[in-house]
């Protein structure tokens, strides 16, 4: 049986999971491809540290350059993360004629345009299924499974850590930072968990999904990005009382004036399927003009699910590597010379409904004053909930869901409200979307 030699850079959560699958599921892989896969070398930073996965007699190195320059390695699997060192290593690998498999969404979202061009020039593949939504084969589904459609929009819960935190915050007395710590221990979080909490990781993933869905270049810097750090357990509870779940969504859609690319917390009616995706699970909805609405669900982070996608990519590369470049599935689903850029609409221009939560002096007439100001901006209140003041606070909590309104008008109304003496603290607003 022919042997394909693979070199790994990174032996952490995903690297460990990948070695584990390649060791323990090899007979099944051999049955699929009629070839065998050998891990020829693994790079990591610290060779002294005890690892949970046994590497047997696989040579180890603390020099990642040993992998990308290894004469026998045909496929370099990059599972180290980061953008600068990883980019230069992969450029070397590509120039050395090696195919690349990576789980690194930051690298693909920020430097994918250049890396794919370089790979095409050197006639090698870059496979990156593990970069989005962990174990869900969403890249393949969008790029190949839905290729007969014009994708109109997609929306997804694409950060497992964020969804895990929002789910756990429903427990009484849950502490945001304690829940984040557990997500880190479970191997879900990025090396810098701010990426998860502030929406950057989801923005990386949305950049990739939007590019594949619409045939546009990767444009990470144009994604509007808001994380979950300002969402409180009370917001989640109020939303529930009004029939909504709070989810952190990545949304990409076609509009009359361009593409809308945004990542932010969103209230979704609780009877919509995706509103019930909890814990580390991810889900992506994609609407194709022929197929209509579709949804893909599965674990979004962690060793097993992510490594499952890495190994599927290794298998794909082995199956396709002898095909001429022009016959392979293009990296972003559309031929490189057919990628079309169109304007990305400013967040101020989107139209949606909003959840507003504020603390207002518990006096007669205050509510009327607030709703009058909203009405001045042609904003009506569709649902409202009020919690009276308590012994500890003279403020009542007012929670409202508005009609659909342009974001800049909502912002002007909130500025006016914020300036009132009767309003205490910062007004919270979360976008509301019924997703279809
Ligand atoms: P870890 O931090 O667990 O592992 C990173 C590994 O890379 C470690 O083994 C580390 O070595 C090694 N490494 C870092 N820098 C270097 C270097 N310069 N040279 C050699 N080795 C290096 O990260 P994860 O496994 O969680 O993530 C890896 C990649 O996968 C990231 O791009 C991440 O975004 C992505 N990803 C992660 C998912 C997850 O659920 N964790 C899911 C989807 C994608 P050492 O162990 O010695 O420190
Ligand atoms: N930190 C990421 C997440 C890993 O929590 O979704 C999977 O990409």
PDB file of N, CA and C in Angstrom, residues 220-253:
ATOM      1  N   UNK A 220     -11.781  40.366   5.822  1.00  0.00           N
ATOM      2  CA  UNK A 220     -11.945  40.376   7.279  1.00  0.00           C
ATOM      3  C   UNK A 220     -12.116  41.785   7.839  1.00  0.00           C
ATOM      4  N   UNK A 221     -11.363  42.738   7.282  1.00  0.00           N
ATOM      5  CA  UNK A 221     -11.391  44.099   7.827  1.00  0.00           C
ATOM      6  C   UNK A 221     -12.738  44.796   7.593  1.00  0.00           C
ATOM      7  N   UNK A 222     -13.614  44.218   6.796  1.00  0.00           N
ATOM      8  CA  UNK A 222     -14.915  44.862   6.543  1.00  0.00           C
ATOM      9  C   UNK A 222     -16.052  44.277   7.397  1.00  0.00           C
ATOM     10  N   UNK A 223     -15.726  43.268   8.209  1.00  0.00           N
ATOM     11  CA  UNK A 223     -16.791  42.629   9.002  1.00  0.00           C
ATOM     12  C   UNK A 223     -17.067  43.473  10.248  1.00  0.00           C
ATOM     13  N   UNK A 224     -18.323  43.849  10.450  1.00  0.00           N
ATOM     14  CA  UNK A 224     -18.695  44.544  11.690  1.00  0.00           C
ATOM     15  C   UNK A 224     -18.661  43.513  12.819  1.00  0.00           C
ATOM     16  N   UNK A 225     -17.953  43.832  13.893  1.00  0.00           N
ATOM     17  CA  UNK A 225     -17.701  42.818  14.928  1.00  0.00           C
ATOM     18  C   UNK A 225     -18.050  43.307  16.332  1.00  0.00           C
ATOM     19  N   UNK A 226     -18.926  42.583  16.967  1.00  0.00           N
ATOM     20  CA  UNK A 226     -19.310  42.877  18.353  1.00  0.00           C
ATOM     21  C   UNK A 226     -19.337  41.535  19.089  1.00  0.00           C
ATOM     22  N   UNK A 227     -18.772  41.482  20.293  1.00  0.00           N
ATOM     23  CA  UNK A 227     -18.717  40.215  21.028  1.00  0.00           C
ATOM     24  C   UNK A 227     -19.831  40.088  22.054  1.00  0.00           C
ATOM     25  N   UNK A 228     -19.644  39.133  22.987  1.00  0.00           N
ATOM     26  CA  UNK A 228     -20.702  38.852  23.969  1.00  0.00           C
ATOM     27  C   UNK A 228     -20.400  39.443  25.337  1.00  0.00           C
ATOM     28  N   UNK A 229     -19.281  40.184  25.452  1.00  0.00           N
ATOM     29  CA  UNK A 229     -18.842  40.573  26.795  1.00  0.00           C
ATOM     30  C   UNK A 229     -19.821  41.508  27.508  1.00  0.00           C
ATOM     31  N   UNK A 230     -20.673  42.231  26.755  1.00  0.00           N
ATOM     32  CA  UNK A 230     -21.602  43.160  27.418  1.00  0.00           C
ATOM     33  C   UNK A 230     -22.960  42.513  27.704  1.00  0.00           C
ATOM     34  N   UNK A 231     -23.165  41.296  27.201  1.00  0.00           N
ATOM     35  CA  UNK A 231     -24.462  40.635  27.439  1.00  0.00           C
ATOM     36  C   UNK A 231     -24.484  40.122  28.879  1.00  0.00           C
ATOM     37  N   UNK A 232     -25.529  40.472  29.621  1.00  0.00           N
ATOM     38  CA  UNK A 232     -25.589  40.040  31.025  1.00  0.00           C
ATOM     39  C   UNK A 232     -26.556  38.865  31.183  1.00  0.00           C
ATOM     40  N   UNK A 233     -26.424  38.189  32.316  1.00  0.00           N
ATOM     41  CA  UNK A 233     -27.359  37.090  32.615  1.00  0.00           C
ATOM     42  C   UNK A 233     -28.783  37.635  32.640  1.00  0.00           C
ATOM     43  N   UNK A 234     -28.955  38.888  33.075  1.00  0.00           N
ATOM     44  CA  UNK A 234     -30.305  39.486  33.086  1.00  0.00           C
ATOM     45  C   UNK A 234     -30.832  39.654  31.663  1.00  0.00           C
ATOM     46  N   UNK A 235     -29.965  40.078  30.722  1.00  0.00           N
ATOM     47  CA  UNK A 235     -30.419  40.206  29.327  1.00  0.00           C
ATOM     48  C   UNK A 235     -30.944  38.870  28.814  1.00  0.00           C
ATOM     49  N   UNK A 236     -30.209  37.802  29.138  1.00  0.00           N
ATOM     50  CA  UNK A 236     -30.612  36.469  28.668  1.00  0.00           C
ATOM     51  C   UNK A 236     -31.970  36.107  29.282  1.00  0.00           C
ATOM     52  N   UNK A 237     -32.137  36.446  30.566  1.00  0.00           N
ATOM     53  CA  UNK A 237     -33.398  36.125  31.272  1.00  0.00           C
ATOM     54  C   UNK A 237     -34.554  36.951  30.716  1.00  0.00           C
ATOM     55  N   UNK A 238     -34.331  38.263  30.506  1.00  0.00           N
ATOM     56  CA  UNK A 238     -35.412  39.104  29.962  1.00  0.00           C
ATOM     57  C   UNK A 238     -35.805  38.622  28.565  1.00  0.00           C
ATOM     58  N   UNK A 239     -34.780  38.295  27.767  1.00  0.00           N
ATOM     59  CA  UNK A 239     -35.062  37.823  26.405  1.00  0.00           C
ATOM     60  C   UNK A 239     -35.929  36.570  26.470  1.00  0.00           C
ATOM     61  N   UNK A 240     -35.566  35.672  27.376  1.00  0.00           N
ATOM     62  CA  UNK A 240     -36.341  34.420  27.519  1.00  0.00           C
ATOM     63  C   UNK A 240     -37.783  34.717  27.894  1.00  0.00           C
ATOM     64  N   UNK A 241     -37.951  35.683  28.812  1.00  0.00           N
ATOM     65  CA  UNK A 241     -39.319  36.012  29.240  1.00  0.00           C
ATOM     66  C   UNK A 241     -40.153  36.541  28.078  1.00  0.00           C
ATOM     67  N   UNK A 242     -39.479  37.148  27.094  1.00  0.00           N
ATOM     68  CA  UNK A 242     -40.217  37.696  25.952  1.00  0.00           C
ATOM     69  C   UNK A 242     -40.252  36.724  24.771  1.00  0.00           C
ATOM     70  N   UNK A 243     -39.733  35.485  24.975  1.00  0.00           N
ATOM     71  CA  UNK A 243     -39.825  34.477  23.920  1.00  0.00           C
ATOM     72  C   UNK A 243     -38.643  34.453  22.965  1.00  0.00           C
ATOM     73  N   UNK A 244     -37.479  34.896  23.440  1.00  0.00           N
ATOM     74  CA  UNK A 244     -36.285  34.905  22.583  1.00  0.00           C
ATOM     75  C   UNK A 244     -35.120  34.197  23.273  1.00  0.00           C
ATOM     76  N   UNK A 245     -34.173  33.720  22.437  1.00  0.00           N
ATOM     77  CA  UNK A 245     -32.871  33.256  22.950  1.00  0.00           C
ATOM     78  C   UNK A 245     -31.827  34.260  22.493  1.00  0.00           C
ATOM     79  N   UNK A 246     -30.800  34.469  23.321  1.00  0.00           N
ATOM     80  CA  UNK A 246     -29.693  35.340  22.897  1.00  0.00           C
ATOM     81  C   UNK A 246     -28.580  34.444  22.360  1.00  0.00           C
ATOM     82  N   UNK A 247     -28.212  34.654  21.107  1.00  0.00           N
ATOM     83  CA  UNK A 247     -27.142  33.880  20.469  1.00  0.00           C
ATOM     84  C   UNK A 247     -26.144  34.837  19.836  1.00  0.00           C
ATOM     85  N   UNK A 248     -24.889  34.408  19.772  1.00  0.00           N
ATOM     86  CA  UNK A 248     -23.896  35.217  19.058  1.00  0.00           C
ATOM     87  C   UNK A 248     -23.861  34.703  17.622  1.00  0.00           C
ATOM     88  N   UNK A 249     -24.267  35.560  16.691  1.00  0.00           N
ATOM     89  CA  UNK A 249     -24.399  35.119  15.294  1.00  0.00           C
ATOM     90  C   UNK A 249     -23.402  35.810  14.386  1.00  0.00           C
ATOM     91  N   UNK A 250     -22.971  35.082  13.369  1.00  0.00           N
ATOM     92  CA  UNK A 250     -22.314  35.679  12.208  1.00  0.00           C
ATOM     93  C   UNK A 250     -23.359  35.680  11.101  1.00  0.00           C
ATOM     94  N   UNK A 251     -23.564  36.842  10.485  1.00  0.00           N
ATOM     95  CA  UNK A 251     -24.601  36.956   9.446  1.00  0.00           C
ATOM     96  C   UNK A 251     -23.972  37.543   8.186  1.00  0.00           C
ATOM     97  N   UNK A 252     -24.199  36.896   7.067  1.00  0.00           N
ATOM     98  CA  UNK A 252     -23.735  37.434   5.773  1.00  0.00           C
ATOM     99  C   UNK A 252     -24.925  37.384   4.833  1.00  0.00           C
ATOM    100  N   UNK A 253     -25.235  38.536   4.222  1.00  0.00           N
ATOM    101  CA  UNK A 253     -26.400  38.535   3.324  1.00  0.00           C
ATOM    102  C   UNK A 253     -26.178  39.486   2.168  1.00  0.00           C
TER     103      UNK A 253
END
